[in-house]
Coordinates of C-alpha atoms in Angstrom, one line a residue:
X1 CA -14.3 16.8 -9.8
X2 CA -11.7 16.4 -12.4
X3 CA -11.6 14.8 -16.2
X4 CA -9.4 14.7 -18.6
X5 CA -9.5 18.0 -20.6
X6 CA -7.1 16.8 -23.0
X7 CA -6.1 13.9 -26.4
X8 CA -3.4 12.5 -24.2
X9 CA -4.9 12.6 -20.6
X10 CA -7.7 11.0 -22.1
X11 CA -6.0 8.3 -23.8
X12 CA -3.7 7.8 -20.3
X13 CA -6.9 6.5 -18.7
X14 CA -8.6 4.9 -21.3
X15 CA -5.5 2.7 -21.6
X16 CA -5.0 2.1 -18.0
X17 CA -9.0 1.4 -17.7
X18 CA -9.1 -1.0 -20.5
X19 CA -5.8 -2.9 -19.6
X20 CA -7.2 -2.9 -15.6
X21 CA -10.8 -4.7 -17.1
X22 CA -9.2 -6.7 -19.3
X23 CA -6.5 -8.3 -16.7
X24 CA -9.5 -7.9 -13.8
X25 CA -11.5 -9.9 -16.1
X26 CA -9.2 -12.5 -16.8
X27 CA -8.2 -12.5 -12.7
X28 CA -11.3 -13.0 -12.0
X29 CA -11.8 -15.8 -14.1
X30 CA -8.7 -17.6 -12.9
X31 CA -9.8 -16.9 -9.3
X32 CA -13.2 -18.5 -9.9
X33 CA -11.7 -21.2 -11.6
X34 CA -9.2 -22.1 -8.9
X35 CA -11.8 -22.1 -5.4
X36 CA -14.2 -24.0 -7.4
X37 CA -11.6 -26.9 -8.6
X38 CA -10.7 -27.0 -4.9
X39 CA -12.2 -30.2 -3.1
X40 CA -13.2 -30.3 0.5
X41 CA -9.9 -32.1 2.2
X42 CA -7.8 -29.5 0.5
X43 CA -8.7 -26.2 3.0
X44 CA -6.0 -26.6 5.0
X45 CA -3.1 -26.7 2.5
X46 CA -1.4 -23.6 2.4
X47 CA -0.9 -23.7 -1.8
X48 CA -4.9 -23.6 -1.1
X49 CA -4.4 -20.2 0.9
X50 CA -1.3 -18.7 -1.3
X51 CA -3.6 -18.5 -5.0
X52 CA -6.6 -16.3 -3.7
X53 CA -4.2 -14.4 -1.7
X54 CA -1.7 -13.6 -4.9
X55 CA -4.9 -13.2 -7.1
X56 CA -6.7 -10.8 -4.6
X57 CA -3.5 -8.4 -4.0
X58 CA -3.3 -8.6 -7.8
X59 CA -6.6 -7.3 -8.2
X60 CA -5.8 -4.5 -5.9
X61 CA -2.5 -3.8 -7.4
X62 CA -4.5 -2.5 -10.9
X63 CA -7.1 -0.7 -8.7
X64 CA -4.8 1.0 -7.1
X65 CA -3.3 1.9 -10.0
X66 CA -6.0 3.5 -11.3
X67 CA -6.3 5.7 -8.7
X68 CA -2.8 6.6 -8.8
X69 CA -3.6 7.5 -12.7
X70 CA -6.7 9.6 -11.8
X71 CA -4.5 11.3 -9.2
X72 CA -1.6 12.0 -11.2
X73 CA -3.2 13.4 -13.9
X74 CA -5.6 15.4 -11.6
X75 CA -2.4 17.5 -10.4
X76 CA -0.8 17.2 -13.6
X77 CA 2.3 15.6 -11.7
X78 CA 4.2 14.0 -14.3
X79 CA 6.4 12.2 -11.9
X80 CA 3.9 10.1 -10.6
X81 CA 2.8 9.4 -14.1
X82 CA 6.2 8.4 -15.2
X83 CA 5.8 5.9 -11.9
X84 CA 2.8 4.6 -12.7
X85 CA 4.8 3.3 -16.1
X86 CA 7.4 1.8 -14.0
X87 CA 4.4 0.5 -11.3
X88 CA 3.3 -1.4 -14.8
X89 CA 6.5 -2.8 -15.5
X90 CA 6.5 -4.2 -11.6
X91 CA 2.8 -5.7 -12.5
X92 CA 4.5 -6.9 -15.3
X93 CA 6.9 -9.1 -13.3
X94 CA 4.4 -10.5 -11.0
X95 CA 2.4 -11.5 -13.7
X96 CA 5.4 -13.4 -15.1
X97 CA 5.7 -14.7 -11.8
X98 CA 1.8 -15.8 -11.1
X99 CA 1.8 -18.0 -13.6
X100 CA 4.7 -20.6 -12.5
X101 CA 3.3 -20.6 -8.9
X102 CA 0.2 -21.1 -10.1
X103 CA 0.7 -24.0 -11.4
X104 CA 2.8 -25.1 -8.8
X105 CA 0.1 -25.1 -6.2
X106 CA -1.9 -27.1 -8.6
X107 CA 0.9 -29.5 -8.6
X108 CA 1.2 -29.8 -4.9
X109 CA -2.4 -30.0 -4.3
X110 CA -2.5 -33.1 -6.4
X111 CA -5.6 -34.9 -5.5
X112 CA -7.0 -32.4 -4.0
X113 CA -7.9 -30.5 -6.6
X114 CA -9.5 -30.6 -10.3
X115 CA -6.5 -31.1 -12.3
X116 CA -8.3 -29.7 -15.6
X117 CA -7.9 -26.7 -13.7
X118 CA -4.3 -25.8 -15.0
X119 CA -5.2 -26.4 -18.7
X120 CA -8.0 -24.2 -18.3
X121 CA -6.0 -21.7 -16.8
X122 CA -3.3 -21.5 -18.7
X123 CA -4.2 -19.3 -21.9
X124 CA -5.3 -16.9 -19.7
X125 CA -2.4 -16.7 -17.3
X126 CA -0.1 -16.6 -20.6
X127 CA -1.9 -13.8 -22.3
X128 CA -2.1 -11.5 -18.8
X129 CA 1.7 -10.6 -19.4
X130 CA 1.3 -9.9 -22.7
X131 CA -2.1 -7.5 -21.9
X132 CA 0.3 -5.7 -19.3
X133 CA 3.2 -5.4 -21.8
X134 CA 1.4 -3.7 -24.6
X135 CA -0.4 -1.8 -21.9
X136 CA 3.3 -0.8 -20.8
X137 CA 4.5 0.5 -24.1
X138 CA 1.2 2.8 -24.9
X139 CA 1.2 3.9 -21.3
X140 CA 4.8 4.7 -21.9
X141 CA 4.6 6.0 -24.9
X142 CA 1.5 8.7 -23.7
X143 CA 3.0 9.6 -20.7
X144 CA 6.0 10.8 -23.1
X145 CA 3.3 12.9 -24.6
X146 CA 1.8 14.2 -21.3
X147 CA 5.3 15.3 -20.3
X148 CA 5.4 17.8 -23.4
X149 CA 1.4 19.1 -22.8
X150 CA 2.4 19.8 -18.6
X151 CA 6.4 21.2 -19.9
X152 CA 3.7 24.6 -20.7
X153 CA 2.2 24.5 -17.4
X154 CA 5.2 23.9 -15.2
X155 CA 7.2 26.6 -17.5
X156 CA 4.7 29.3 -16.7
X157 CA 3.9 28.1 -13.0
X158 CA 7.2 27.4 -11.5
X159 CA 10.0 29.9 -10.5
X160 CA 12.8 31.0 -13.0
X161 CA 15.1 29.5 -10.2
X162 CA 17.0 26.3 -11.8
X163 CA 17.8 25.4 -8.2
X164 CA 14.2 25.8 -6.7
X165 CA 13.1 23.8 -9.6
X166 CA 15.3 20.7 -9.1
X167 CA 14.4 21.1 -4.8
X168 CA 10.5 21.0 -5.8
X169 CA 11.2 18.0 -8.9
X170 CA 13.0 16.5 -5.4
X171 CA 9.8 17.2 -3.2
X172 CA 7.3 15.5 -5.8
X173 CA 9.7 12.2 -6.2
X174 CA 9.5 11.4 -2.7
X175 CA 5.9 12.2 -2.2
X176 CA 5.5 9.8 -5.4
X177 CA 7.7 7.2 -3.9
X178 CA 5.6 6.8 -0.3
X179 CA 2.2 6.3 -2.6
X180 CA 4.0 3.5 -4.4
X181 CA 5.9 2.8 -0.4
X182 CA 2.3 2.6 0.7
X183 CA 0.9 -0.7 -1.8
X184 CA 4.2 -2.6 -1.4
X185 CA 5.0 -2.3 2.0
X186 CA 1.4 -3.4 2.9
X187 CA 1.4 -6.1 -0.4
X188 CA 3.7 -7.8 1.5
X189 CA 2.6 -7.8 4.7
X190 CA -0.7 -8.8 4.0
X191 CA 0.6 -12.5 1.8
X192 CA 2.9 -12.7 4.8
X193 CA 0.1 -12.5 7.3
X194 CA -2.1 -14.9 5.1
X195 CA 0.0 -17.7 3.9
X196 CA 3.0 -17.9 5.9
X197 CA 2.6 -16.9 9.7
X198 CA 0.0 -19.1 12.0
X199 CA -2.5 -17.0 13.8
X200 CA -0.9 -18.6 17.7
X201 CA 1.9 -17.2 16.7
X202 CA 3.0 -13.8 18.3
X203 CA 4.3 -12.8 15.3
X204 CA 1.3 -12.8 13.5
X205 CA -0.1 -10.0 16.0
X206 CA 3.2 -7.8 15.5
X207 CA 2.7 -8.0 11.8
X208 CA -0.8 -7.2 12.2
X209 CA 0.1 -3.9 14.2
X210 CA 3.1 -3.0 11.6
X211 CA 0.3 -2.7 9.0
X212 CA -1.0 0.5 10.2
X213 CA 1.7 1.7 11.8
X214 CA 3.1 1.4 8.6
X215 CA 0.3 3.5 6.8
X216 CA 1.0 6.0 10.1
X217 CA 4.6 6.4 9.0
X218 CA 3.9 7.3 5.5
X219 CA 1.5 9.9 5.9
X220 CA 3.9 11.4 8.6
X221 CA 6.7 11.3 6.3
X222 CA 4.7 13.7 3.7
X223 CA 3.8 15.9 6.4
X224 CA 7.5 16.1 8.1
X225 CA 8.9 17.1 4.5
X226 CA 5.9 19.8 3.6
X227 CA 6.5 21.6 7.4
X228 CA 10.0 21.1 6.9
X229 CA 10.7 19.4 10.2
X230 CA 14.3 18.0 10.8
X231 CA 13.6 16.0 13.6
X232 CA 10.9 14.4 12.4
X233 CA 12.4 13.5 9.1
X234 CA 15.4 12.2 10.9
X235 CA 13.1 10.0 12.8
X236 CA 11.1 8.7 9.7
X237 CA 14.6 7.9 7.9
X238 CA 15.4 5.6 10.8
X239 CA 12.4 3.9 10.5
X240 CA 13.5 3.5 6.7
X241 CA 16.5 1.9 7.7
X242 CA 14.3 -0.1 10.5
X243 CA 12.0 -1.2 7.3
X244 CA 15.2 -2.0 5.1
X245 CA 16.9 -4.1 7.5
X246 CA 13.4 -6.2 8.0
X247 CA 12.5 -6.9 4.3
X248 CA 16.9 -7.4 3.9
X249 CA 16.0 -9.9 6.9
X250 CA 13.1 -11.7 5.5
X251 CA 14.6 -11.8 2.2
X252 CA 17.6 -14.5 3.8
X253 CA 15.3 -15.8 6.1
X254 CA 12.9 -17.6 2.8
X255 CA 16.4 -19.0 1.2
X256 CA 17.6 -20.6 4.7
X257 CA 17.1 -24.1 4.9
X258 CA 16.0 -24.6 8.8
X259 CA 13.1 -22.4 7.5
X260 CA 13.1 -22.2 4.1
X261 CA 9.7 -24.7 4.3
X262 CA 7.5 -22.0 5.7
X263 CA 7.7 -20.1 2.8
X264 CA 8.2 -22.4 -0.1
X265 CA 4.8 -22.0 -1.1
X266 CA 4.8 -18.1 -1.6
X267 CA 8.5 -17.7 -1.8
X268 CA 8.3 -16.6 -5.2
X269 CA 5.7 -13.7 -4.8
X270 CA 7.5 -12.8 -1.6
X271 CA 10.6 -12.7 -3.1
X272 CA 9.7 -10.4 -5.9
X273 CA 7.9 -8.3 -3.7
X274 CA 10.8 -8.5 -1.1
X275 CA 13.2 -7.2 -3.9
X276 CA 11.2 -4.6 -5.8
X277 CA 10.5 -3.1 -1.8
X278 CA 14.1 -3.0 -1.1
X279 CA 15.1 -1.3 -4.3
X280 CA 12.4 1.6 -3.4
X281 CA 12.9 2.1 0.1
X282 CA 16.6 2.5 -0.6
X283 CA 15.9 5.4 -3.1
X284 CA 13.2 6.3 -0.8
X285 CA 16.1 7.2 2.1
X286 CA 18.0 8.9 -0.5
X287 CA 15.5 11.1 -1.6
X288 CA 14.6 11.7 1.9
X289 CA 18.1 12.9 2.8
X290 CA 18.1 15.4 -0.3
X291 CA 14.7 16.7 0.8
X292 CA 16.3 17.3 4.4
X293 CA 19.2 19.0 3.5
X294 CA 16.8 21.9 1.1
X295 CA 14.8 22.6 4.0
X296 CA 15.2 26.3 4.9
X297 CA 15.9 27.0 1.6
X298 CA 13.0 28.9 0.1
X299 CA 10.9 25.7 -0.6
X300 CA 8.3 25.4 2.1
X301 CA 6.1 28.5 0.6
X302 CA 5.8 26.6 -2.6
X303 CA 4.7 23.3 -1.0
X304 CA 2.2 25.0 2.0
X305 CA -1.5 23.9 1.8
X306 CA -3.6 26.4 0.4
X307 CA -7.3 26.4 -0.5
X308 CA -7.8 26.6 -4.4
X309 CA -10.7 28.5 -5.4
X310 CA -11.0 27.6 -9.1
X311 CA -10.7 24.4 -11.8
X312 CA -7.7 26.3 -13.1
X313 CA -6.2 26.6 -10.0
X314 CA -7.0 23.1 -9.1
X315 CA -5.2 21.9 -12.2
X316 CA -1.9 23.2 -11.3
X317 CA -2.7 23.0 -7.3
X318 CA 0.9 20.4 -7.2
X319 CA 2.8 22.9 -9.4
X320 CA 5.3 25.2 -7.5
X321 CA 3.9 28.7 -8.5
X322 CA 6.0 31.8 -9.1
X323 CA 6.9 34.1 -6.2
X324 CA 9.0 36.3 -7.7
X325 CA 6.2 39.1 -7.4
X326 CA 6.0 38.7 -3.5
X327 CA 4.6 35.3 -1.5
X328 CA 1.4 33.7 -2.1
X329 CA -1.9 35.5 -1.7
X330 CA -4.6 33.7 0.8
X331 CA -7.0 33.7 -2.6
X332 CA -5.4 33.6 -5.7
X333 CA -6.7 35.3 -8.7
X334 CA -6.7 34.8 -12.2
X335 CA -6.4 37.3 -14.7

């Protein structure tokens, strides 16, 4: 099992751990307050359903993140680290974003809820963005650091070859982009599920089914791109484009007024989450394409599976090794 062996991998966690308690905390808190202000009659509002919904995904979205953190700096992939910067920044945003709609649903609820509820609320939902954006610029400012202590590593474990460099700095973006794919794509589906589409509806059940379907597509997209199969990647990038076109659909659909009422009460998480999807997938499809057209180029050995034997070997188990001696052995030694 991995830990930090280092100042700065050390201090990567520790700041993600204390800014994920801190905002959990204060989630939590905001969470509790909310359902317990609710009164009996006010169930079947939807602004009742949107809160614990945006609060819950919330509280995944840091999770997650934390795994993302352990993972990155398990395989010393400072890619995914310099994503998990950007992933803070997109936190960020939706905290900025929580706070308005929360008290919009308090708003709407009207009698139907506590209305000390907002001005208890309110310091904490003001000082969450500003956890997040000094969490943001130490996160930042370490994973600067980190790229410097891993430059070593990648130096003495990747090939001399500038351009089998930039086709394996090409392999790890996408694979970071489909973990980061992964929360968004099912982020929105699941507030899209909850608060806007009614369970008689038959598009409730397709949604339902896109979820792991979705999850499906993901994991086949990493596997298409490490056996190096065309067809298969060619088939993943339509779905892409199938994915693009839905969220670019949904996205016009909230702002048209025949039914712009079924999502006024999450149109602003949606929205957010609509657009920060949209941005990714379409760098997603590019870096898809680029991964395409380096297959058969000397990559695939580099990227293959193999079984790592050691801690040492496990540290740089994501780092292309060098085969200028001849291809990789089935056990790997260490001198």
């Amino acid at each position: 099992m991995y830990r930090p062996n280092s100042l700065w991998t050390w201090a990567f966690v520790g700041v993600a751990s204390v800014q994920a308690a801190i905002v959990l905390a204060f989630e939590a808190y905001v969470f509790a307050t909310f359902q317990t202000s609710l009164k009996n009659d006010a169930k079947n509002e939807t602004a009742s359903r949107t809160i614990p919904t945006f609060l819950t995904l919330y509280i995944f979205g840091f999770l997650y993140q934390l795994l993302l953190a352990y993972d990155a700096l398990r395989l010393k992939n400072t890619i995914q680290i310099i994503g998990l910067c950007l992933f803070n920044v997109a936190l960020l945003l939706y905290a900025a974003v929580q706070m308005e709609q929360i008290q919009d649903a308090v708003s709407s609820l009207q009698n139907k809820i506590d209305t000390t509820v907002w001005p208890d609320e309110k310091p904490f939902l003001i000082a969450i963005p500003c956890i997040i954006a000094v969490g943001t610029i130490l996160l930042s400012f370490i994973a600067w650091k980190l790229y410097d202590e891993f430059a070593w590593t990648i130096y003495k474990h990747i090939s001399a070859d500038l351009r089998m460099k930039r086709r394996y700095l090409t392999f790890q973006i996408y694979i970071a982009l489909l973990k980061f794919d992964f929360f968004l794509f099912i982020g929105f589906t699941i507030q899209f599920v909850v608060i806007v589409v009614k369970r008689d509806d038959i598009e409730f059940w397709l949604t339902i089914a896109a979820i792991p379907v979705t999850i499906l597509i993901l994991i086949m997209a990493g596997l298409f791109t490490r056996r190096e199969s065309r067809l298969g990647m060619a088939a993943v990038i339509i779905l892409y484009f199938v994915a693009l076109a839905y969220f670019l659909f949904k996205l016009v659909r909230m702002y048209q007024k025949n039914s712009e009422t079924n999502y006024l009460p999450a149109r602003k998480p949606l929205t957010t989450f609509a657009v920060i999807t949209i941005i990714l997938i379409i760098v997603t499809i590019i870096n898809a394409i680029i991964c395409t057209m380096n297959f058969g180029k000397g990559l695939k050995p580099h990227i293959a599976g193999r079984k790592v034997e050691s801690e040492d070997e496990k540290t740089y188990v994501t780092e292309m090794p060098n085969l200028s001696h001849g291809p990789v052995p089935s056990r790997m030694t260490i001198d």
